[in-house]
Amino acid sequence: MIPHLSERALILAPQGRDAEIAAAMLAEAGLTSLACRSVAHMVEELEAGAGFGLITEEALRTVDLHPLARWLDAQPEWSDFPFILLTRRGGGLERNPAAARHLETLGNVTFLERPFHPTSLISLARSAQRARRRQYDARARLTELHALAAELERRVEERTAERQIALEQLHEAQKLETLGQLTGGVAHDFNNLLTPIVGALDVLQRKGDGADARTTRLIGNALQSGERAKILVQRLLGFARRQELQSAAVDIAELVGGMRDLIASSVGSPVELQIRCAKEMPRALADPNQLELAVLNLCVNARDAMPDGGLLTIAADTALLGPGSEPRLPPGLYVRLSVIDTGTGMDAETLARAVEPFFSTKETGRGTGLGLSMVHGLTAQLGGAFALSSVPGEGTRADLYLPVTEAHPEAAASQRGKGALLPTRPLSILLVDDEELVRRGTAEMLRELGHRVTEAEGGAEALQLLAAEPDIEALVTDYKMPRMDGAELAARVRRARPALPILLISGYTGAADPIEGLPRLNKPFGLSELADALRHATEPVDNVVALRSHRQV
Ligand SMILES: Nc1ncnc2c1ncn2[C@@H]1O[C@H](COP(=O)(O)OP(=O)(O)OP(=O)(O)O)[C@@H](O)[C@H]1O
Ligand SMILES: [Mg+2]
């Protein structure tokens, strides 16, 4: 609306010189006006803008008022257009039913009875103009309010969407957490049961000289199954974040470089392998063996997604995460290890479920559905994150975010490969485990290695035996036991006999490092692993060397 139009008076007084006189009176007081020829003309001018209307009663008598009534009805919520109606002498409202009807049509009307003094008209005109200005103010505030309301609505929508995403993420995380607890519990018990089975089979196989070919084959098969069961259990424990991790400062470029041949032979020739590592990356905190396993799982997935060949890229660089960036991790520097393929990719539904344990689209017997679960669990347990993205028909990208560490690489040489059993001096060993089956199995293995074994089923009994039998030369104890756990037992034994070598056998501790500096052996284990661990525990120089479990590929 043009500003000078919004203040003007519109006069509707078709008879004689009425309009002219009224305009002159208003002009005298500095008010602009326009005389309208008809109701239709007035409505036209109202559209353009006006401050108030001045109408004579006669002007309304015989004409069709509908166009004006329609315009008045359609006024926006802030507008209540003011009119001054000039009535006939003696035409006060109480004695003038026609004027009363006009009140209904026009709404906001002030009556002025003729004849009147010009000052009366001017004073009414000014107050009508003031009323109109207040309406304009209201319009301005309403516009502001509308803008605010729209902004508010936008924000509410934005927040609702954010909340929805957060809820979905939470739901996803809770689902994985619950599944983790469930599988973790089962895997832990299963791992315990597997210990004497694998141990006994190992002893039988190594003793196999006298056995017939069939027995040897059967034992071999059973051991193979045992090994597969071990891998399965490790993956389950990995997903449940209950792995016994041997974390160290790892040079990712070196680790990936060292895997080149293994990966190339695993994915086969139709797949081109490309390795791209950034120079001078900081070291990542990770368990190198488990990390290799994770990378291999991802490469095998990539191979399966590229049956007719394609490009497999393994890339490593650093990623700086800020507050609110994806993945949701504490802000800081991370090493990002990516496995990227140009394979089939995944649709949204598969992608959403890919990390779930036992979710596999591979035919029965071909996939355990635990590969990605293990990778997810491992990165989470290391304090990092795992992100998976995929476009059907284009390929898949898996990113492992690993926390950066200042520490220097671990000096310990990893204990890889099942070497021949190195001879150890026969020792008198005190073996503590609350589970009889497991204890008996381990005792049998220790005897097989040439040691003398005294068994105890708990910490209290072990302490008594140690006090009673001073010739005991080493303590081998389970970690998780009721009443007194392996850590507490070790601490007490250290006070009583500081020089006594201690080997801790653990399935899962929950803590990253139960006792600083204590040699550990992960369940389940074979004869050579037990022999190695014992040798390290009893050779004082190597006491602080953390033992790594065998590569479980
Ligand atoms: N790189 C990939 N490209 C396309 N689909 C993939 C990829 N990686 C995983 N998937 C999908 O996610 C599912 C789960 O993967 P995961 O590694 O957990 O189990 P799996 O590969 O089926 O079994 P396993 O790892 O025991 O061989 C796969 O079955 C497949 O459908
Ligand atoms: Mg897989």
Coordinates of C-alpha atoms and ligand atoms in Angstrom, one line a residue:
M1 CA 0.0 0.0 0.0
I2 CA 1.4 3.4 -1.0
P3 CA 1.9 5.5 2.3
H4 CA 0.1 8.7 1.3
L5 CA -2.9 6.6 0.1
S6 CA -3.1 4.8 3.4
E7 CA -4.0 8.0 5.3
R8 CA -6.5 9.6 2.9
A9 CA -10.2 10.0 3.3
L10 CA -12.6 8.5 0.7
I11 CA -15.7 10.5 0.3
L12 CA -19.0 9.1 -1.0
A13 CA -21.5 12.0 -1.2
P14 CA -23.0 12.0 -4.7
Q15 CA -25.7 14.7 -4.1
G16 CA -25.1 18.4 -5.0
R17 CA -21.8 19.9 -3.7
D18 CA -21.7 17.8 -0.6
A19 CA -18.5 16.0 -1.5
E20 CA -16.8 19.2 -2.6
I21 CA -17.7 21.0 0.7
A22 CA -16.5 18.0 2.9
A23 CA -13.2 17.8 0.9
A24 CA -12.7 21.5 1.5
M25 CA -13.3 21.2 5.2
L26 CA -10.8 18.3 5.4
A27 CA -8.3 20.1 3.3
E28 CA -8.5 23.1 5.7
A29 CA -7.2 20.8 8.4
G30 CA -4.5 19.3 6.2
L31 CA -6.3 16.0 5.4
T32 CA -6.2 14.7 1.9
S33 CA -9.3 13.1 0.4
L34 CA -10.8 11.7 -2.8
A35 CA -14.4 11.9 -3.9
C36 CA -15.8 8.6 -5.1
R37 CA -18.4 8.5 -7.9
S38 CA -20.1 5.2 -6.7
V39 CA -19.8 2.4 -4.2
A40 CA -17.9 0.4 -6.9
H41 CA -15.5 3.2 -7.3
M42 CA -15.1 3.4 -3.5
V43 CA -14.3 -0.3 -3.3
E44 CA -11.7 0.1 -6.1
E45 CA -10.0 2.9 -4.2
L46 CA -10.2 1.0 -0.9
E47 CA -8.2 -1.7 -2.5
A48 CA -5.5 0.9 -3.2
G49 CA -5.6 2.1 0.5
A50 CA -7.4 4.6 2.6
G51 CA -7.5 6.0 6.2
F52 CA -11.2 6.3 6.6
G53 CA -14.5 6.7 4.7
L54 CA -16.8 9.7 4.8
I55 CA -20.3 8.8 3.6
T56 CA -23.6 10.6 3.5
E57 CA -26.7 8.7 4.5
E58 CA -28.4 9.5 1.1
A59 CA -25.5 7.9 -0.8
L60 CA -26.4 4.5 0.7
R61 CA -30.1 4.7 0.3
T62 CA -30.9 3.1 -3.1
V63 CA -27.6 1.6 -4.1
D64 CA -26.4 -2.0 -4.0
L65 CA -24.1 -2.2 -1.0
H66 CA -22.9 -5.8 -1.5
P67 CA -19.5 -5.0 -3.1
L68 CA -18.7 -2.8 -0.1
A69 CA -20.0 -5.4 2.4
R70 CA -17.9 -8.1 0.6
W71 CA -14.8 -5.9 0.8
L72 CA -15.4 -5.2 4.5
D73 CA -15.9 -8.9 5.2
A74 CA -12.7 -9.8 3.5
Q75 CA -10.6 -7.4 5.6
P76 CA -7.5 -9.0 7.1
E77 CA -7.6 -9.7 10.8
W78 CA -5.8 -6.5 11.7
S79 CA -8.2 -4.2 9.8
D80 CA -11.5 -2.7 10.9
F81 CA -12.0 0.2 8.4
P82 CA -13.5 3.3 10.1
F83 CA -16.4 5.3 8.6
I84 CA -18.0 8.6 9.4
L85 CA -21.7 8.6 8.4
L86 CA -23.3 12.0 7.9
T87 CA -27.0 11.6 8.9
R88 CA -30.0 13.8 8.3
R89 CA -31.1 16.4 10.8
G90 CA -33.0 14.7 13.7
G91 CA -31.7 11.3 12.3
G92 CA -30.2 10.1 15.6
L93 CA -29.6 6.4 15.8
E94 CA -32.6 5.7 18.1
R95 CA -35.1 7.3 15.7
N96 CA -33.4 6.2 12.5
P97 CA -33.7 2.5 11.6
A98 CA -32.0 3.0 8.3
A99 CA -28.9 4.3 10.0
A100 CA -29.0 1.4 12.4
R101 CA -28.9 -1.0 9.4
H102 CA -25.9 0.9 8.0
L103 CA -24.1 0.3 11.3
E104 CA -24.5 -3.4 10.7
T105 CA -23.1 -3.3 7.2
L106 CA -20.3 -0.8 7.8
G107 CA -19.3 -2.1 11.3
N108 CA -16.9 0.6 12.6
V109 CA -19.1 3.7 12.1
T110 CA -19.3 7.0 13.9
F111 CA -22.5 9.1 13.2
L112 CA -22.4 12.8 12.7
E113 CA -25.7 14.6 12.5
R114 CA -26.1 17.5 10.0
P115 CA -25.8 20.4 10.2
F116 CA -22.5 20.2 12.1
H117 CA -19.7 22.6 12.9
P118 CA -16.5 21.9 10.8
T119 CA -14.5 21.3 14.0
S120 CA -16.8 18.4 14.8
L121 CA -16.1 16.8 11.5
I122 CA -12.3 17.5 11.8
S123 CA -12.2 16.0 15.3
L124 CA -14.0 12.8 14.2
A125 CA -11.8 12.6 11.1
R126 CA -8.7 12.9 13.1
S127 CA -9.8 10.1 15.6
A128 CA -10.8 7.9 12.6
Q129 CA -7.3 8.4 11.2
R130 CA -5.7 7.6 14.5
A131 CA -7.7 4.4 14.8
R132 CA -6.6 3.5 11.3
R133 CA -2.9 4.1 12.3
R134 CA -3.3 1.8 15.3
Q135 CA -4.6 -0.8 12.9
Y136 CA -1.5 -0.3 10.7
D137 CA 0.7 -0.8 13.8
A138 CA -1.1 -4.0 14.6
R139 CA -0.5 -5.1 11.1
A140 CA 3.2 -4.6 11.5
R141 CA 3.3 -6.5 14.7
L142 CA 1.2 -9.3 13.2
T143 CA 3.6 -9.6 10.3
E144 CA 6.5 -9.8 12.8
L145 CA 4.5 -12.4 14.8
H146 CA 3.8 -14.4 11.7
A147 CA 7.5 -14.4 10.8
L148 CA 8.4 -15.5 14.3
A149 CA 5.7 -18.2 14.2
A150 CA 7.0 -19.5 10.9
E151 CA 10.6 -19.5 12.3
L152 CA 9.4 -21.3 15.4
E153 CA 7.5 -23.8 13.3
R154 CA 10.6 -24.4 11.2
R155 CA 12.8 -24.9 14.3
V156 CA 10.3 -27.2 15.8
E157 CA 10.2 -29.3 12.6
E158 CA 14.0 -29.2 12.5
R159 CA 14.3 -30.3 16.2
T160 CA 11.6 -33.0 15.7
A161 CA 13.5 -34.4 12.8
E162 CA 16.8 -34.3 14.8
R163 CA 15.1 -36.0 17.7
Q164 CA 13.7 -38.6 15.4
I165 CA 17.1 -39.4 14.1
A166 CA 18.6 -39.4 17.6
L167 CA 15.9 -41.8 18.7
E168 CA 16.5 -44.1 15.8
Q169 CA 20.2 -44.1 16.5
L170 CA 19.5 -44.8 20.2
H171 CA 17.2 -47.6 19.3
E172 CA 19.8 -49.0 17.0
A173 CA 22.5 -48.7 19.6
Q174 CA 20.3 -50.3 22.3
K175 CA 19.4 -53.2 19.9
L176 CA 23.1 -53.9 19.3
E177 CA 23.8 -53.5 23.0
T178 CA 21.2 -56.0 24.0
L179 CA 22.3 -58.4 21.3
G180 CA 25.9 -57.9 22.5
Q181 CA 25.0 -58.8 26.1
L182 CA 23.1 -61.9 24.9
T183 CA 25.8 -63.2 22.5
G184 CA 28.5 -62.2 24.9
G185 CA 27.1 -64.3 27.7
V186 CA 26.7 -67.3 25.5
A187 CA 30.1 -66.9 23.9
H188 CA 31.8 -66.6 27.2
D189 CA 30.4 -69.8 28.5
F190 CA 31.0 -71.5 25.3
N191 CA 34.6 -70.3 25.2
N192 CA 35.2 -71.9 28.7
L193 CA 33.8 -75.2 27.5
L194 CA 35.9 -75.1 24.5
T195 CA 39.1 -74.8 26.5
P196 CA 39.3 -78.4 27.7
I197 CA 38.0 -79.7 24.4
V198 CA 40.7 -78.1 22.3
G199 CA 43.3 -78.7 25.0
A200 CA 42.5 -82.4 25.2
L201 CA 42.4 -82.9 21.4
D202 CA 45.8 -81.1 21.1
V203 CA 47.3 -83.4 23.7
L204 CA 45.8 -86.5 21.9
Q205 CA 47.1 -85.3 18.5
R206 CA 50.6 -84.7 19.8
K207 CA 50.6 -88.1 21.5
G208 CA 49.3 -89.7 18.3
D209 CA 52.3 -91.8 17.5
G210 CA 50.7 -95.2 18.4
A211 CA 47.2 -94.4 17.2
D212 CA 45.8 -95.9 14.0
A213 CA 45.2 -93.8 10.9
R214 CA 41.5 -93.5 11.5
T215 CA 41.8 -92.2 15.0
T216 CA 44.5 -89.7 13.9
R217 CA 42.1 -88.5 11.2
L218 CA 39.2 -88.2 13.6
I219 CA 41.2 -86.3 16.1
G220 CA 42.5 -84.1 13.2
N221 CA 38.9 -83.4 12.1
A222 CA 37.8 -82.7 15.7
L223 CA 40.7 -80.2 16.1
Q224 CA 39.8 -78.5 12.9
S225 CA 36.2 -78.1 14.1
G226 CA 37.5 -76.9 17.4
E227 CA 39.6 -74.2 15.6
R228 CA 36.5 -73.1 13.7
A229 CA 34.5 -72.9 16.9
K230 CA 37.3 -70.8 18.4
I231 CA 37.1 -68.3 15.5
L232 CA 33.3 -68.2 15.8
V233 CA 33.5 -67.6 19.6
Q234 CA 36.2 -64.9 19.1
R235 CA 33.9 -63.1 16.6
L236 CA 31.0 -63.3 19.1
L237 CA 33.2 -62.0 21.9
G238 CA 34.4 -59.3 19.6
F239 CA 30.9 -58.2 18.7
A240 CA 30.0 -58.2 22.4
R241 CA 33.1 -56.0 23.1
R242 CA 34.3 -58.7 25.5
Q243 CA 37.5 -59.5 23.8
E244 CA 40.7 -59.7 25.6
L245 CA 42.5 -57.0 23.6
Q246 CA 46.2 -56.6 23.5
S247 CA 46.3 -53.0 22.5
A248 CA 49.4 -51.2 21.4
A249 CA 50.5 -48.2 19.4
V250 CA 50.1 -49.4 15.8
D251 CA 51.6 -48.0 12.6
I252 CA 48.6 -48.5 10.4
A253 CA 50.5 -48.0 7.1
E254 CA 52.9 -50.7 8.2
L255 CA 50.1 -53.0 9.3
V256 CA 48.3 -52.7 6.0
G257 CA 51.5 -53.0 4.0
G258 CA 52.3 -56.2 5.8
M259 CA 48.9 -57.6 4.9
R260 CA 49.2 -57.0 1.1
D261 CA 50.1 -60.6 0.1
L262 CA 47.5 -62.1 2.5
I263 CA 44.8 -59.8 1.1
A264 CA 45.8 -60.3 -2.5
S265 CA 45.6 -64.1 -2.1
S266 CA 42.3 -63.9 -0.2
V267 CA 40.5 -61.8 -2.8
G268 CA 41.9 -63.5 -5.9
S269 CA 43.1 -62.2 -9.2
P270 CA 39.9 -60.6 -10.8
V271 CA 40.1 -58.0 -8.0
E272 CA 42.6 -55.2 -8.4
L273 CA 44.1 -54.2 -5.0
Q274 CA 45.1 -50.7 -4.3
I275 CA 46.7 -49.5 -1.0
R276 CA 46.8 -45.8 -0.3
C277 CA 48.2 -44.7 3.1
A278 CA 48.8 -41.1 4.1
K279 CA 52.4 -40.2 5.0
E280 CA 53.4 -39.7 8.6
M281 CA 50.2 -40.7 10.2
P282 CA 50.1 -40.8 14.0
R283 CA 49.9 -44.2 15.6
A284 CA 46.6 -45.7 16.4
L285 CA 45.6 -47.5 19.6
A286 CA 44.6 -51.0 18.5
D287 CA 45.1 -54.7 18.9
P288 CA 47.1 -55.4 15.8
N289 CA 46.0 -59.0 15.5
Q290 CA 42.3 -58.2 15.9
L291 CA 42.7 -55.3 13.5
E292 CA 44.2 -57.5 10.8
L293 CA 41.3 -59.8 11.3
A294 CA 38.9 -57.0 10.9
V295 CA 40.5 -55.7 7.7
L296 CA 40.5 -59.3 6.4
N297 CA 36.8 -59.7 7.2
L298 CA 36.1 -56.5 5.3
C299 CA 38.2 -57.6 2.3
V300 CA 36.5 -60.9 2.1
N301 CA 33.1 -59.1 2.1
A302 CA 34.4 -56.9 -0.7
R303 CA 35.6 -59.9 -2.6
D304 CA 32.1 -61.5 -2.2
A305 CA 30.5 -58.3 -3.5
M306 CA 32.7 -58.3 -6.6
P307 CA 32.3 -61.8 -8.1
D308 CA 33.3 -60.5 -11.6
G309 CA 36.2 -58.5 -10.3
G310 CA 36.5 -54.8 -9.5
L311 CA 38.7 -52.5 -7.5
L312 CA 39.5 -53.0 -3.8
T313 CA 41.0 -49.9 -2.1
I314 CA 42.5 -49.9 1.3
A315 CA 43.1 -46.4 2.4
A316 CA 44.4 -44.9 5.7
D317 CA 44.5 -41.3 6.7
T318 CA 43.8 -39.1 9.7
A319 CA 40.4 -37.6 10.5
L320 CA 39.7 -34.7 12.7
L321 CA 36.3 -35.0 14.3
G322 CA 34.6 -31.9 15.8
P323 CA 31.6 -31.8 18.1
G324 CA 28.5 -33.1 16.3
S325 CA 30.4 -34.6 13.4
E326 CA 29.8 -38.2 12.2
P327 CA 30.5 -40.7 13.6
R328 CA 29.6 -39.5 17.1
L329 CA 32.9 -39.7 18.9
P330 CA 34.6 -37.4 21.4
P331 CA 36.1 -34.6 19.3
G332 CA 39.8 -35.1 18.4
L333 CA 42.2 -36.8 15.9
Y334 CA 41.5 -40.3 14.7
V335 CA 43.2 -42.6 12.3
R336 CA 40.7 -43.7 9.6
L337 CA 41.2 -47.0 7.9
S338 CA 38.9 -47.5 5.0
V339 CA 38.1 -50.6 2.9
I340 CA 36.3 -49.5 -0.3
D341 CA 35.0 -51.8 -3.1
T342 CA 33.3 -51.3 -6.4
G343 CA 31.0 -54.2 -5.9
T344 CA 27.2 -54.8 -5.7
G345 CA 26.6 -52.5 -2.8
M346 CA 23.7 -52.8 -0.4
D347 CA 20.2 -51.6 -0.5
A348 CA 19.0 -49.5 2.5
E349 CA 17.4 -52.5 4.3
T350 CA 20.6 -54.6 4.0
L351 CA 22.8 -51.7 5.1
A352 CA 20.6 -51.1 8.1
R353 CA 21.0 -54.7 9.3
A354 CA 24.5 -55.5 8.0
V355 CA 26.2 -55.1 11.4
E356 CA 23.7 -57.2 13.3
P357 CA 25.2 -60.5 14.5
F358 CA 24.1 -63.5 12.3
F359 CA 22.7 -61.2 9.6
S360 CA 23.9 -62.5 6.3
T361 CA 22.6 -62.5 2.8
K362 CA 25.0 -65.3 1.8
E363 CA 23.6 -68.8 1.3
T364 CA 23.4 -71.0 4.3
G365 CA 26.7 -72.3 5.4
R366 CA 28.7 -69.7 3.5
G367 CA 28.4 -66.7 5.8
T368 CA 28.2 -66.6 9.6
G369 CA 27.0 -63.0 9.5
L370 CA 29.5 -62.2 12.2
G371 CA 32.2 -60.4 10.1
L372 CA 30.9 -56.9 10.4
S373 CA 29.6 -57.5 14.0
M374 CA 33.2 -58.3 15.0
V375 CA 34.5 -55.2 13.2
H376 CA 31.8 -53.0 14.9
G377 CA 32.5 -54.5 18.4
L378 CA 36.3 -54.2 18.0
T379 CA 36.3 -50.5 17.0
A380 CA 33.8 -49.7 19.8
Q381 CA 35.9 -51.5 22.4
L382 CA 39.0 -49.6 21.2
G383 CA 37.2 -46.3 21.7
G384 CA 36.6 -45.7 18.0
A385 CA 33.8 -46.2 15.7
F386 CA 32.7 -48.1 12.6
A387 CA 30.8 -46.5 9.7
L388 CA 29.4 -48.3 6.7
S389 CA 28.0 -46.6 3.6
S390 CA 26.9 -48.1 0.4
V391 CA 25.3 -47.4 -2.9
P392 CA 23.5 -50.3 -4.7
G393 CA 25.3 -51.0 -8.0
E394 CA 28.3 -48.8 -7.1
G395 CA 30.0 -50.2 -4.1
T396 CA 30.6 -50.1 -0.4
R397 CA 32.8 -48.2 1.9
A398 CA 33.7 -49.3 5.4
D399 CA 35.5 -46.8 7.7
L400 CA 37.2 -47.7 10.9
Y401 CA 37.9 -44.8 13.2
L402 CA 40.7 -45.6 15.6
P403 CA 41.8 -43.3 18.5
V404 CA 45.3 -41.9 18.1
T405 CA 47.9 -42.7 20.7
E406 CA 51.1 -40.9 21.7
A407 CA 52.7 -44.2 23.0
H408 CA 55.6 -45.8 21.2
P409 CA 55.1 -49.1 19.5
E410 CA 55.2 -52.1 21.7
A411 CA 58.6 -53.6 21.7
A412 CA 57.3 -57.1 22.2
A413 CA 57.6 -59.4 19.3
S414 CA 54.3 -61.0 18.6
Q415 CA 54.0 -64.6 19.3
R416 CA 52.7 -65.9 16.0
G417 CA 52.5 -69.3 14.5
K418 CA 52.4 -72.6 16.2
G419 CA 56.0 -73.5 16.5
A420 CA 57.4 -76.7 17.8
L421 CA 57.2 -76.9 21.6
L422 CA 60.3 -75.5 23.1
P423 CA 61.5 -77.5 26.0
T424 CA 60.9 -76.0 29.4
R425 CA 62.4 -77.0 32.7
P426 CA 59.9 -79.2 34.6
L427 CA 58.2 -77.0 37.2
S428 CA 56.0 -77.6 40.2
I429 CA 52.9 -75.6 39.4
L430 CA 49.9 -74.6 41.4
L431 CA 46.9 -74.4 39.1
V432 CA 43.7 -72.5 40.2
D433 CA 40.4 -72.7 38.4
D434 CA 36.9 -72.9 39.9
E435 CA 35.5 -74.9 36.9
E436 CA 36.5 -78.5 37.4
L437 CA 36.4 -79.6 33.7
V438 CA 38.5 -76.7 32.6
R439 CA 41.0 -77.1 35.4
R440 CA 41.4 -80.8 34.8
G441 CA 42.0 -80.1 31.1
T442 CA 44.6 -77.5 31.8
A443 CA 46.3 -79.7 34.4
E444 CA 46.5 -82.5 31.8
M445 CA 48.1 -80.2 29.4
L446 CA 50.6 -78.9 32.0
R447 CA 51.5 -82.5 32.8
E448 CA 51.9 -83.2 29.1
L449 CA 54.5 -80.4 29.1
G450 CA 56.3 -82.2 31.8
H451 CA 55.3 -80.2 34.8
R452 CA 54.0 -81.3 38.2
V453 CA 50.6 -79.9 39.0
T454 CA 48.8 -79.2 42.3
E455 CA 45.2 -78.2 41.7
A456 CA 43.1 -75.7 43.7
E457 CA 39.5 -74.7 43.1
G458 CA 39.6 -71.2 44.5
G459 CA 41.8 -68.4 45.8
A460 CA 41.5 -69.3 49.5
E461 CA 42.6 -72.9 48.9
A462 CA 45.4 -71.7 46.7
L463 CA 46.8 -69.4 49.4
Q464 CA 46.7 -72.3 51.9
L465 CA 48.5 -74.7 49.5
L466 CA 51.2 -72.1 48.7
A467 CA 51.9 -71.6 52.4
A468 CA 52.0 -75.3 53.0
E469 CA 54.1 -76.2 50.0
P470 CA 57.1 -73.9 49.7
D471 CA 58.5 -75.9 46.7
I472 CA 55.8 -74.6 44.3
E473 CA 57.6 -72.7 41.6
A474 CA 54.8 -71.1 39.6
L475 CA 51.1 -70.1 39.8
V476 CA 48.7 -70.5 36.9
T477 CA 45.3 -69.1 37.7
D478 CA 42.0 -68.4 36.0
Y479 CA 40.9 -64.8 36.1
K480 CA 37.1 -65.0 36.6
M481 CA 36.3 -66.9 39.8
P482 CA 33.8 -66.3 42.5
R483 CA 34.8 -64.8 45.9
M484 CA 38.4 -64.1 45.0
D485 CA 39.2 -63.4 41.3
G486 CA 42.6 -64.1 39.7
A487 CA 43.7 -60.5 40.0
E488 CA 43.2 -60.4 43.7
L489 CA 44.8 -63.8 44.2
A490 CA 47.8 -62.6 42.2
A491 CA 48.1 -59.5 44.3
R492 CA 48.0 -61.5 47.5
V493 CA 50.5 -64.0 46.3
R494 CA 52.8 -61.2 45.2
R495 CA 52.8 -59.9 48.7
A496 CA 53.6 -63.3 50.2
R497 CA 56.1 -64.5 47.5
P498 CA 57.1 -61.6 45.3
A499 CA 59.4 -63.8 43.1
L500 CA 56.8 -66.4 42.2
P501 CA 56.0 -66.3 38.5
I502 CA 52.3 -65.9 37.8
L503 CA 50.3 -66.7 34.6
L504 CA 46.8 -65.4 34.3
I505 CA 44.4 -67.3 32.1
S506 CA 41.5 -65.2 31.0
G507 CA 38.4 -65.5 28.8
Y508 CA 37.2 -62.0 29.3
T509 CA 38.0 -59.5 32.0
G510 CA 35.9 -56.5 31.0
A511 CA 38.8 -54.3 31.9
A512 CA 41.4 -53.4 29.3
D513 CA 44.2 -54.6 31.5
P514 CA 43.4 -56.4 34.7
I515 CA 46.8 -56.3 36.2
E516 CA 49.6 -54.3 34.8
G517 CA 52.5 -56.4 33.8
L518 CA 51.0 -59.9 34.4
P519 CA 51.5 -62.3 31.6
R520 CA 48.2 -63.5 30.3
L521 CA 46.9 -66.4 28.2
N522 CA 43.6 -66.2 26.4
K523 CA 41.1 -69.0 26.4
P524 CA 40.9 -71.3 24.6
F525 CA 44.5 -72.3 24.0
G526 CA 46.6 -75.1 22.7
L527 CA 49.6 -76.8 24.1
S528 CA 52.2 -74.6 22.3
E529 CA 50.4 -71.4 23.4
L530 CA 50.4 -72.7 27.0
A531 CA 54.1 -73.6 26.8
D532 CA 55.0 -70.2 25.4
A533 CA 53.0 -68.3 27.9
L534 CA 54.5 -70.3 30.8
R535 CA 58.0 -69.8 29.5
H536 CA 57.4 -66.0 29.3
A537 CA 56.0 -66.0 32.8
T538 CA 58.9 -67.9 34.3
E539 CA 61.6 -66.1 32.5
P540 CA 61.9 -62.9 34.6
V541 CA 63.1 -60.6 31.8
D542 CA 60.1 -61.3 29.8
N543 CA 57.7 -60.9 32.6
V544 CA 56.3 -57.6 31.4
V545 CA 55.8 -58.8 27.8
A546 CA 52.2 -59.0 26.9
L547 CA 51.5 -62.2 25.0
R548 CA 49.4 -62.0 21.9
S549 CA 47.1 -64.7 21.0
H550 CA 47.7 -66.5 17.7
R551 CA 46.4 -65.0 14.5
Q552 CA 43.0 -66.6 14.2
V553 CA 42.4 -66.6 10.5
Ligands
LIG1 N1 31.3 -54.9 0.9 C1 30.0 -55.4 0.9 N2 29.3 -55.2 -0.2 C2 28.0 -55.6 -0.3 N3 27.4 -56.2 0.8 C3 28.0 -56.3 1.9 C4 29.4 -55.9 2.0 N4 29.8 -56.2 3.3 C5 28.8 -56.8 3.9 N5 27.7 -56.9 3.1 C6 26.4 -57.4 3.5 O1 26.3 -57.5 4.9 C7 26.0 -58.8 5.3 C8 26.7 -59.1 6.6 O2 28.1 -59.1 6.5 P1 29.0 -59.9 7.5 O3 30.4 -59.7 7.1 O4 28.6 -59.5 8.9 O5 28.6 -61.4 7.3 P2 28.8 -62.3 6.1 O6 29.8 -61.8 5.2 O7 27.5 -62.6 5.5 O8 29.3 -63.6 6.8 P3 30.9 -63.9 7.1 O9 31.5 -62.6 7.4 O10 30.8 -64.9 8.2 O11 31.4 -64.5 5.9 C9 26.5 -59.7 4.1 O12 25.9 -60.9 4.1 C10 26.2 -58.8 2.9 O13 24.8 -58.9 2.6
MG2 MG 31.7 -61.2 6.0

